[in-house]
Amino acid sequence: MSFLSDAHAVCEELDQYRSQSSDRTKPVVKQIPMRTLIDDLSLGTFAIHGGLRGGKLTEFVRTYLDSTSRLYHPGNLAHQVAVPHHAGALAALMGGFTNNPVSIYEMGPAAASIEFFVVNWLVEKVGWRPSPYPGEAIDSEAYAGGVLTHGGSLANLTALIAARSRIAPDVWQRGAPRDLALLAPAESHYSIARAAGIMGLGQSDLYQLEADEHGVVIPDKISHVLQKVREDGKRPLAVVANGCSTAMGLYDPLREIGRLCNAYGIWFHIDGAHGAAALLSNRYRGLMDGVELADSLTWDAHKLMRTPGLCTAALFRDVGTLDKAFFQDASYLFHDKVQPGFDFIHRTVECTKSALGLRFFSVLGALGEQGLAAYVDRQFDLARQAYELIGGARDFECAGPPQSNILCFRVSGCDELQLRVRDKLIAHGDFHLSAVMLQSRRFLRMVFGNPETVLGDVARLIDEIRNISSE
Ligand SMILES: *Cc1c(COP(=O)(O)O)cnc(C)c1O
């Protein structure tokens, strides 16, 4: 009884929250001081006395929602995180309610089956060979496959660990070799360098791939870097490329980089956390051209695929490389057993793991692959239209033409003005942008993730920025 009535009350609040965000009656983000918020939410009182249900729950939810960053607001342009489809949010509720971890088949058969299906579905979008289901006949050719992780950072780490186990198969017995080097563009996400650090590589083991003025890798220059690695007495663990980069949303030339890596037998990892969803689109798939040459690919569903966080796929062209990534004895889990399903536990850093596949699948199941592709097309198109609009204004400057749904620009004036504009926009409550440094200059950054944002919003943004900068 209390579940249904509490759930009903929470859902009513959420529904109203979404419409008040969509129609802009509430600010896109409101930041009141943390101490005040903790008091307003009565955290201390509830922690002692309990009772967070019924009318008090409704009150709590209202206060909570009032201090959120409203992703459903059309002026939400700041960050890459998905504006979730409600099907994915309901799936998160279902996953939480049933709480079936996916790692061991018997702990969550439905969740594990959906994860297996989702991974194979994504693998087919890459153009790789999906894995047979347990019990199906196998042959000696490599199959592609993977695992879902709690986020792209963990997927990047997982991919690099698999790369290490391939180049140093005895790593789990003897420890990490000291002669490994990682090659990545300066524009790679910080989780790449962090993964390298976690694996015992130092700053001096990270080699930057040369890039153009927008941070896009120049493939012809990779051989130079490889030679430097060799001269330093090191072995390349992997080459990492962006599909696409975090700051500007640009794609590295994946086919050329992939060919080179394949020729040298070097592990090729594509960080497609943000941009791999271009693979769903007939019109933008070309941006990921050459993806099939990768050994591993990171692909977030909680960025461009309308899925609530977190849900990432770590995909491998030869899933055998992932199966050997964590060679560790845990016989209580890994004992050979006859079972109808599949255990994912040997493929992940995590032990207990949420039903991540259910979140993404519910969105896919609601929209269908064409619906999801149409969403990607729409958001990528919108970035291009915004580029035309802003690039055509004499008092604005774009960092460059967009390739994905990210556009960086600045209003004429100093770096400090850009930050002041951002702060004022947030204070007014109509627009939420992020800011980045590109070539030592400050830019404002828009990520078009909201399917309700239209070009008219960008026109209004321009007007509002003009008003602020003339103050
Ligand atoms: C967002 C992002 C990541 C990190 O993914 P999380 O899911 O936030 O951990 C990694 N790489 C790129 C290119 C990204 O844009």
Coordinates of C-alpha atoms and ligand atoms in Angstrom, one line a residue:
M1 CA 0.0 0.0 0.0
S2 CA 2.6 2.5 1.0
F3 CA 4.7 1.6 -2.1
L4 CA 1.9 2.4 -4.5
S5 CA 0.8 5.6 -2.8
D6 CA 4.3 6.9 -2.4
A7 CA 5.2 5.9 -5.9
H8 CA 2.1 7.6 -7.2
A9 CA 2.9 10.8 -5.3
V10 CA 6.5 10.8 -6.5
C11 CA 5.5 10.2 -10.1
E12 CA 2.9 13.1 -10.0
E13 CA 5.7 15.4 -8.7
L14 CA 8.0 14.2 -11.5
D15 CA 5.4 14.7 -14.2
Q16 CA 4.8 18.2 -13.0
Y17 CA 8.5 18.8 -12.8
R18 CA 9.0 17.8 -16.3
S19 CA 6.3 20.1 -17.7
Q20 CA 7.4 23.0 -15.6
S21 CA 10.9 22.5 -17.0
S22 CA 9.7 22.1 -20.6
D23 CA 7.6 25.2 -20.5
R24 CA 10.3 27.2 -18.8
T25 CA 8.2 28.2 -15.8
K26 CA 11.1 27.2 -13.6
P27 CA 14.8 28.2 -14.0
V28 CA 17.1 25.7 -15.8
V29 CA 19.3 25.5 -12.7
K30 CA 19.0 27.0 -9.2
Q31 CA 22.0 26.8 -6.8
I32 CA 21.3 27.7 -3.2
P33 CA 24.1 27.2 -0.7
M34 CA 24.6 23.6 0.3
R35 CA 24.1 24.3 4.0
T36 CA 20.7 25.9 3.4
L37 CA 19.7 23.1 1.1
I38 CA 20.6 20.4 3.7
D39 CA 18.4 22.3 6.2
D40 CA 15.5 22.8 3.7
L41 CA 15.5 19.1 3.0
S42 CA 15.5 18.3 6.8
L43 CA 18.2 15.7 6.2
G44 CA 19.4 15.7 9.8
T45 CA 15.8 15.3 11.2
F46 CA 14.9 12.4 8.9
A47 CA 18.2 10.7 9.5
I48 CA 17.4 10.6 13.3
H49 CA 13.6 10.1 13.3
G50 CA 12.9 8.5 9.9
G51 CA 9.4 9.0 8.5
L52 CA 10.2 10.0 5.0
R53 CA 6.9 8.9 3.4
G54 CA 3.5 10.1 2.6
G55 CA 3.0 13.9 2.8
K56 CA 6.5 14.4 4.1
L57 CA 7.9 12.5 1.2
T58 CA 6.0 14.7 -1.2
E59 CA 7.3 17.8 0.5
F60 CA 10.9 16.4 0.3
V61 CA 10.6 15.5 -3.4
R62 CA 9.4 19.1 -4.1
T63 CA 12.3 20.6 -2.3
Y64 CA 14.7 18.2 -4.0
L65 CA 13.3 18.9 -7.5
D66 CA 13.5 22.6 -6.9
S67 CA 17.2 22.4 -6.6
T68 CA 18.0 20.3 -9.6
S69 CA 19.6 21.1 -12.9
R70 CA 16.5 20.8 -15.1
L71 CA 17.6 18.7 -18.1
Y72 CA 14.1 18.9 -19.6
H73 CA 14.4 22.7 -19.8
P74 CA 15.0 23.8 -23.5
G75 CA 17.8 26.1 -22.2
N76 CA 19.7 23.1 -20.8
L77 CA 22.7 23.2 -23.0
A78 CA 25.6 22.7 -20.6
H79 CA 26.5 19.1 -20.2
Q80 CA 26.6 15.8 -22.1
V81 CA 24.4 13.9 -19.8
A82 CA 21.2 12.5 -21.5
V83 CA 17.8 14.0 -21.2
P84 CA 16.3 10.7 -20.3
H85 CA 13.3 9.1 -22.0
H86 CA 10.8 8.2 -19.3
A87 CA 11.0 4.6 -20.3
G88 CA 14.6 4.5 -19.2
A89 CA 13.7 6.2 -15.9
L90 CA 11.0 3.6 -15.2
A91 CA 13.6 0.9 -16.0
A92 CA 15.9 2.4 -13.4
L93 CA 13.0 2.1 -10.9
M94 CA 12.4 -1.5 -11.9
G95 CA 16.1 -2.3 -11.7
G96 CA 16.2 -0.7 -8.2
F97 CA 13.1 -2.5 -7.0
T98 CA 14.1 -5.9 -8.2
N99 CA 17.8 -5.2 -7.4
N100 CA 19.1 -8.1 -9.5
P101 CA 22.8 -7.8 -10.1
V102 CA 23.8 -8.9 -13.6
S103 CA 27.2 -10.4 -12.8
I104 CA 26.0 -14.0 -12.2
Y105 CA 23.2 -15.4 -14.3
E106 CA 21.3 -17.0 -11.5
M107 CA 21.2 -13.6 -9.7
G108 CA 19.3 -11.9 -12.5
P109 CA 18.5 -14.0 -15.5
A110 CA 16.3 -11.4 -17.2
A111 CA 18.8 -8.6 -16.6
A112 CA 21.7 -10.6 -17.8
S113 CA 19.8 -11.7 -20.9
I114 CA 19.0 -8.2 -21.8
E115 CA 22.6 -7.1 -21.3
F116 CA 23.8 -9.9 -23.6
F117 CA 21.2 -8.8 -26.2
V118 CA 22.0 -5.1 -25.9
V119 CA 25.8 -5.8 -26.2
N120 CA 25.2 -7.9 -29.4
W121 CA 22.9 -5.2 -30.8
L122 CA 25.5 -2.5 -30.3
V123 CA 28.2 -4.9 -31.8
E124 CA 26.1 -5.2 -34.9
K125 CA 25.9 -1.5 -35.2
V126 CA 29.7 -1.3 -35.2
G127 CA 29.8 -3.9 -37.9
W128 CA 31.4 -6.7 -35.9
R129 CA 30.3 -10.3 -35.5
P130 CA 28.0 -10.8 -32.5
S131 CA 28.6 -13.5 -30.0
P132 CA 26.5 -16.7 -30.0
Y133 CA 24.1 -17.1 -27.1
P134 CA 25.0 -19.7 -24.5
G135 CA 24.4 -23.2 -25.9
E136 CA 24.6 -22.1 -29.5
A137 CA 27.2 -23.6 -31.8
I138 CA 30.5 -21.7 -32.1
D139 CA 33.3 -21.8 -34.7
S140 CA 37.0 -20.8 -34.5
E141 CA 36.6 -17.3 -35.8
A142 CA 36.7 -14.5 -33.3
Y143 CA 33.4 -13.1 -32.0
A144 CA 32.8 -9.6 -30.8
G145 CA 31.2 -8.8 -27.5
G146 CA 31.6 -6.9 -24.3
V147 CA 30.1 -5.8 -21.1
L148 CA 28.1 -2.9 -19.7
T149 CA 29.8 -0.8 -17.1
H150 CA 28.9 2.0 -14.7
G151 CA 30.2 4.7 -17.0
G152 CA 32.6 5.5 -19.8
S153 CA 35.5 6.1 -17.4
L154 CA 35.3 2.5 -16.2
A155 CA 34.8 1.2 -19.8
N156 CA 38.0 3.0 -20.8
L157 CA 39.9 1.4 -17.9
T158 CA 38.4 -2.0 -18.8
A159 CA 39.5 -1.6 -22.4
L160 CA 43.1 -0.6 -21.5
I161 CA 43.3 -3.5 -19.0
A162 CA 42.4 -5.9 -21.8
A163 CA 45.0 -4.3 -24.0
R164 CA 47.6 -4.8 -21.2
S165 CA 46.6 -8.5 -20.8
R166 CA 47.2 -9.0 -24.5
I167 CA 50.6 -7.4 -24.6
A168 CA 51.6 -8.8 -21.2
P169 CA 49.7 -12.1 -20.7
D170 CA 51.4 -12.8 -17.4
V171 CA 50.6 -9.5 -15.9
W172 CA 48.3 -10.9 -13.2
Q173 CA 51.2 -13.3 -12.0
R174 CA 54.2 -11.0 -12.4
G175 CA 52.7 -7.5 -12.0
A176 CA 52.7 -4.7 -14.5
P177 CA 55.6 -4.4 -16.9
R178 CA 57.5 -1.1 -16.6
D179 CA 58.0 -0.5 -20.3
L180 CA 54.4 0.3 -21.5
A181 CA 53.5 3.5 -23.2
L182 CA 50.1 4.9 -24.0
L183 CA 49.5 7.1 -27.1
A184 CA 46.5 9.4 -27.0
P185 CA 45.6 12.9 -28.2
A186 CA 45.8 15.8 -25.8
E187 CA 42.0 16.2 -26.4
S188 CA 41.3 12.7 -24.9
H189 CA 39.0 12.6 -21.9
Y190 CA 40.8 12.7 -18.6
S191 CA 39.6 9.2 -17.7
I192 CA 42.2 7.9 -20.2
A193 CA 45.1 9.4 -18.4
R194 CA 43.5 8.4 -15.1
A195 CA 43.1 4.8 -16.3
A196 CA 46.8 4.8 -17.3
G197 CA 47.7 6.1 -13.8
I198 CA 45.6 3.4 -12.1
M199 CA 47.4 0.8 -14.2
G200 CA 50.8 2.1 -13.0
L201 CA 51.8 4.2 -16.0
G202 CA 53.4 7.5 -15.2
Q203 CA 53.0 10.9 -16.9
S204 CA 56.2 10.1 -18.8
D205 CA 54.6 7.0 -20.2
L206 CA 51.9 9.0 -21.9
Y207 CA 52.7 10.1 -25.4
Q208 CA 50.6 12.8 -27.1
L209 CA 49.4 12.2 -30.6
E210 CA 50.0 15.2 -32.8
A211 CA 46.8 17.1 -33.7
D212 CA 45.6 20.0 -35.7
E213 CA 44.5 23.3 -34.2
H214 CA 41.1 21.8 -33.2
G215 CA 42.8 18.9 -31.5
V216 CA 42.0 16.3 -34.2
V217 CA 44.7 13.7 -34.6
I218 CA 46.9 13.9 -37.7
P219 CA 47.5 10.2 -38.6
D220 CA 50.6 10.9 -40.7
K221 CA 52.4 12.0 -37.5
I222 CA 51.7 8.9 -35.5
S223 CA 54.7 7.0 -36.8
H224 CA 57.0 9.7 -35.4
V225 CA 55.5 9.2 -31.9
L226 CA 55.8 5.4 -32.2
Q227 CA 59.5 5.9 -33.1
K228 CA 60.0 8.0 -30.1
V229 CA 58.3 5.4 -27.9
R230 CA 60.7 2.8 -29.3
E231 CA 63.7 5.0 -28.8
D232 CA 62.7 5.4 -25.2
G233 CA 62.8 1.6 -24.9
K234 CA 59.0 1.3 -24.4
R235 CA 56.3 -0.8 -26.0
P236 CA 53.0 0.8 -27.1
L237 CA 50.2 -0.5 -24.9
A238 CA 47.5 1.1 -27.1
V239 CA 46.6 4.0 -29.3
V240 CA 43.5 5.9 -28.3
A241 CA 41.4 8.1 -30.6
N242 CA 38.3 10.1 -30.0
G243 CA 34.9 9.4 -31.5
C244 CA 34.2 12.2 -30.6
S245 CA 36.2 14.5 -28.3
T246 CA 34.6 15.9 -25.2
A247 CA 35.3 19.6 -25.5
M248 CA 34.5 20.3 -29.2
G249 CA 32.8 17.0 -30.2
L250 CA 35.2 16.3 -33.1
Y251 CA 36.0 12.9 -34.6
D252 CA 39.5 11.7 -35.2
P253 CA 40.2 10.1 -38.6
L254 CA 39.5 6.6 -37.3
R255 CA 40.1 4.6 -40.5
E256 CA 43.6 6.0 -41.0
I257 CA 44.5 5.5 -37.4
G258 CA 43.0 2.0 -37.4
R259 CA 44.9 0.9 -40.5
L260 CA 48.1 2.0 -39.0
C261 CA 47.5 0.3 -35.6
N262 CA 46.3 -2.9 -37.4
A263 CA 49.5 -2.9 -39.5
Y264 CA 51.8 -2.5 -36.5
G265 CA 49.7 -4.9 -34.3
I266 CA 49.0 -2.2 -31.8
W267 CA 45.8 -2.2 -29.8
F268 CA 43.4 0.5 -31.1
H269 CA 40.9 1.9 -28.6
I270 CA 38.2 4.3 -29.7
D271 CA 36.7 6.4 -26.9
G272 CA 33.2 6.9 -28.4
A273 CA 31.6 7.6 -25.0
H274 CA 29.9 10.6 -26.4
G275 CA 29.9 10.2 -30.1
A276 CA 29.6 6.5 -31.0
A277 CA 25.8 7.0 -31.3
A278 CA 26.5 8.5 -34.7
L279 CA 26.6 4.8 -35.7
L280 CA 22.8 4.7 -35.4
S281 CA 22.4 7.4 -38.0
N282 CA 22.5 6.8 -41.8
R283 CA 23.4 10.4 -42.3
Y284 CA 26.2 10.7 -39.7
R285 CA 27.5 7.2 -39.5
G286 CA 30.4 8.2 -41.8
L287 CA 31.9 10.2 -38.8
M288 CA 32.7 6.8 -37.3
D289 CA 34.1 5.4 -40.5
G290 CA 36.8 2.8 -39.7
V291 CA 35.3 1.9 -36.3
E292 CA 35.4 -1.7 -37.2
L293 CA 39.2 -1.6 -37.2
A294 CA 39.3 -0.9 -33.4
D295 CA 40.1 -3.5 -30.8
S296 CA 37.8 -1.8 -28.3
L297 CA 35.2 0.8 -28.2
T298 CA 33.6 2.8 -25.3
W299 CA 30.0 3.8 -26.0
D300 CA 27.8 5.6 -23.4
A301 CA 24.1 5.2 -23.5
H302 CA 23.6 7.9 -20.9
K303 CA 24.9 10.7 -23.2
L304 CA 23.4 10.6 -26.7
M305 CA 21.0 7.7 -26.2
R306 CA 18.4 9.1 -23.9
T307 CA 19.3 6.7 -21.1
P308 CA 19.5 7.7 -17.4
G309 CA 23.0 7.3 -15.9
L310 CA 24.9 5.2 -15.9
C311 CA 25.0 2.8 -18.8
T312 CA 28.1 2.3 -20.9
A313 CA 29.1 -0.5 -23.3
A314 CA 32.7 -1.6 -23.4
L315 CA 32.9 -3.4 -26.7
F316 CA 35.6 -5.6 -28.1
R317 CA 36.2 -6.8 -31.7
D318 CA 37.6 -10.1 -30.3
V319 CA 35.7 -10.7 -27.0
G320 CA 38.3 -13.3 -26.1
T321 CA 40.6 -10.4 -25.3
L322 CA 38.1 -9.2 -22.7
D323 CA 37.6 -12.7 -21.4
K324 CA 41.4 -12.8 -20.7
A325 CA 41.6 -9.3 -19.3
F326 CA 41.1 -10.0 -15.6
F327 CA 42.9 -13.3 -15.2
Q328 CA 42.2 -13.8 -11.5
D329 CA 41.2 -16.7 -9.4
A330 CA 37.7 -16.5 -8.0
S331 CA 36.7 -20.1 -8.3
Y332 CA 33.6 -19.7 -6.2
L333 CA 32.2 -17.6 -9.0
F334 CA 33.9 -18.9 -12.0
H335 CA 33.6 -22.7 -11.4
D336 CA 32.6 -24.5 -14.5
K337 CA 28.9 -25.0 -14.3
V338 CA 26.2 -26.1 -16.6
Q339 CA 23.8 -23.3 -16.8
P340 CA 21.3 -21.9 -19.2
G341 CA 22.8 -18.3 -19.2
F342 CA 26.0 -16.3 -19.0
D343 CA 28.0 -14.8 -16.2
F344 CA 29.5 -11.4 -16.9
I345 CA 31.5 -11.2 -13.7
H346 CA 34.9 -12.1 -15.1
R347 CA 34.6 -9.2 -17.6
T348 CA 34.2 -6.3 -15.2
V349 CA 35.9 -4.3 -12.5
E350 CA 32.6 -4.3 -10.6
C351 CA 31.2 -7.3 -8.7
T352 CA 27.6 -6.3 -7.9
K353 CA 26.3 -4.5 -11.0
S354 CA 23.0 -2.8 -11.8
A355 CA 20.6 -4.0 -14.5
L356 CA 22.2 -1.5 -16.9
G357 CA 21.0 -3.2 -20.1
L358 CA 17.4 -2.8 -18.9
R359 CA 17.8 1.0 -18.8
F360 CA 19.1 1.4 -22.4
F361 CA 16.9 -1.4 -23.7
S362 CA 13.7 0.3 -22.4
V363 CA 14.6 3.4 -24.3
L364 CA 15.4 1.5 -27.4
G365 CA 12.3 -0.6 -27.0
A366 CA 10.1 2.6 -26.7
L367 CA 11.6 4.6 -29.5
G368 CA 12.8 1.8 -31.8
E369 CA 16.1 2.1 -33.6
Q370 CA 14.7 4.5 -36.1
G371 CA 13.4 6.8 -33.4
L372 CA 16.8 6.8 -31.7
A373 CA 18.5 7.5 -35.0
A374 CA 16.1 10.4 -35.8
Y375 CA 16.9 11.9 -32.4
V376 CA 20.7 11.8 -33.2
D377 CA 20.1 13.3 -36.6
R378 CA 17.9 16.1 -35.1
Q379 CA 20.5 17.0 -32.4
F380 CA 23.4 16.9 -34.9
D381 CA 21.4 19.0 -37.4
L382 CA 20.6 21.5 -34.7
A383 CA 24.2 22.1 -33.9
R384 CA 24.9 22.8 -37.5
Q385 CA 22.0 25.3 -37.7
A386 CA 23.2 27.0 -34.6
Y387 CA 26.7 27.2 -36.1
E388 CA 25.2 29.0 -39.2
L389 CA 23.2 31.4 -36.9
I390 CA 26.0 32.2 -34.5
G391 CA 28.8 32.1 -37.1
G392 CA 26.8 34.6 -39.2
A393 CA 26.7 37.2 -36.3
R394 CA 29.5 39.7 -36.5
D395 CA 29.8 40.0 -32.7
F396 CA 30.2 36.2 -32.2
E397 CA 32.8 33.7 -33.2
C398 CA 32.6 29.9 -33.3
A399 CA 35.6 27.7 -32.5
G400 CA 34.9 25.8 -35.7
P401 CA 32.1 23.9 -37.5
P402 CA 30.5 21.2 -35.4
Q403 CA 30.6 17.5 -36.2
S404 CA 28.4 16.2 -33.4
N405 CA 25.8 18.0 -31.2
I406 CA 28.5 20.2 -29.5
L407 CA 29.2 23.7 -30.5
C408 CA 31.8 26.1 -28.9
F409 CA 31.6 29.8 -29.4
R410 CA 32.4 33.1 -27.8
V411 CA 31.0 36.6 -27.8
S412 CA 33.5 39.3 -28.8
G413 CA 35.3 40.5 -25.7
C414 CA 37.8 39.1 -23.2
D415 CA 37.9 35.7 -21.6
E416 CA 36.6 37.1 -18.4
L417 CA 33.5 38.3 -20.3
Q418 CA 32.7 34.7 -21.4
L419 CA 32.6 33.6 -17.8
R420 CA 30.5 36.6 -16.7
V421 CA 28.0 35.8 -19.5
R422 CA 27.8 32.2 -18.3
D423 CA 27.2 33.2 -14.7
K424 CA 24.6 35.8 -15.6
L425 CA 22.7 33.4 -17.9
I426 CA 22.6 30.9 -15.0
A427 CA 21.4 33.6 -12.6
H428 CA 18.6 34.6 -15.0
G429 CA 17.6 31.0 -15.2
D430 CA 16.9 30.7 -19.0
F431 CA 20.1 29.1 -20.2
H432 CA 22.7 26.8 -18.8
L433 CA 26.0 26.6 -20.9
S434 CA 29.4 25.2 -20.0
A435 CA 32.7 26.8 -20.7
V436 CA 36.0 25.4 -22.1
M437 CA 39.5 26.5 -22.8
L438 CA 40.5 26.0 -26.4
Q439 CA 43.9 27.0 -27.6
S440 CA 44.3 29.1 -24.4
R441 CA 41.1 31.0 -25.0
R442 CA 37.9 30.8 -23.1
F443 CA 34.8 29.6 -25.1
L444 CA 31.2 29.0 -24.2
R445 CA 30.0 25.5 -25.0
M446 CA 26.6 24.2 -26.0
V447 CA 25.6 20.5 -26.0
F448 CA 22.3 19.9 -27.8
G449 CA 20.9 17.0 -25.9
N450 CA 17.4 18.1 -25.3
P451 CA 14.9 17.0 -28.0
E452 CA 12.8 20.0 -27.1
T453 CA 15.4 22.7 -27.8
V454 CA 14.8 24.5 -31.1
L455 CA 16.8 27.0 -33.1
G456 CA 14.6 29.8 -31.7
D457 CA 16.1 29.1 -28.3
V458 CA 19.6 29.8 -29.8
A459 CA 18.3 33.0 -31.3
R460 CA 17.0 34.0 -27.8
L461 CA 20.3 33.0 -26.3
I462 CA 22.2 35.3 -28.7
D463 CA 19.9 38.2 -27.7
E464 CA 20.3 37.6 -24.0
I465 CA 24.1 37.4 -24.4
R466 CA 24.1 40.7 -26.3
N467 CA 22.1 42.3 -23.5
I468 CA 24.5 40.9 -20.8
S469 CA 27.7 42.0 -22.6
S470 CA 26.4 45.5 -23.2
E471 CA 25.6 46.0 -19.5
Ligands
LIG1 C1 31.9 11.7 -21.0 C2 33.1 11.1 -21.6 C3 33.8 10.1 -20.9 C4 33.5 9.7 -19.5 O1 32.3 9.0 -19.5 P1 31.5 8.8 -18.1 O2 30.4 8.0 -18.5 O3 31.2 10.2 -17.7 O4 32.4 8.2 -17.1 C5 34.9 9.5 -21.5 N1 35.2 9.9 -22.8 C6 34.6 10.8 -23.5 C7 35.1 11.2 -24.9 C8 33.5 11.5 -22.9 O5 32.9 12.5 -23.6

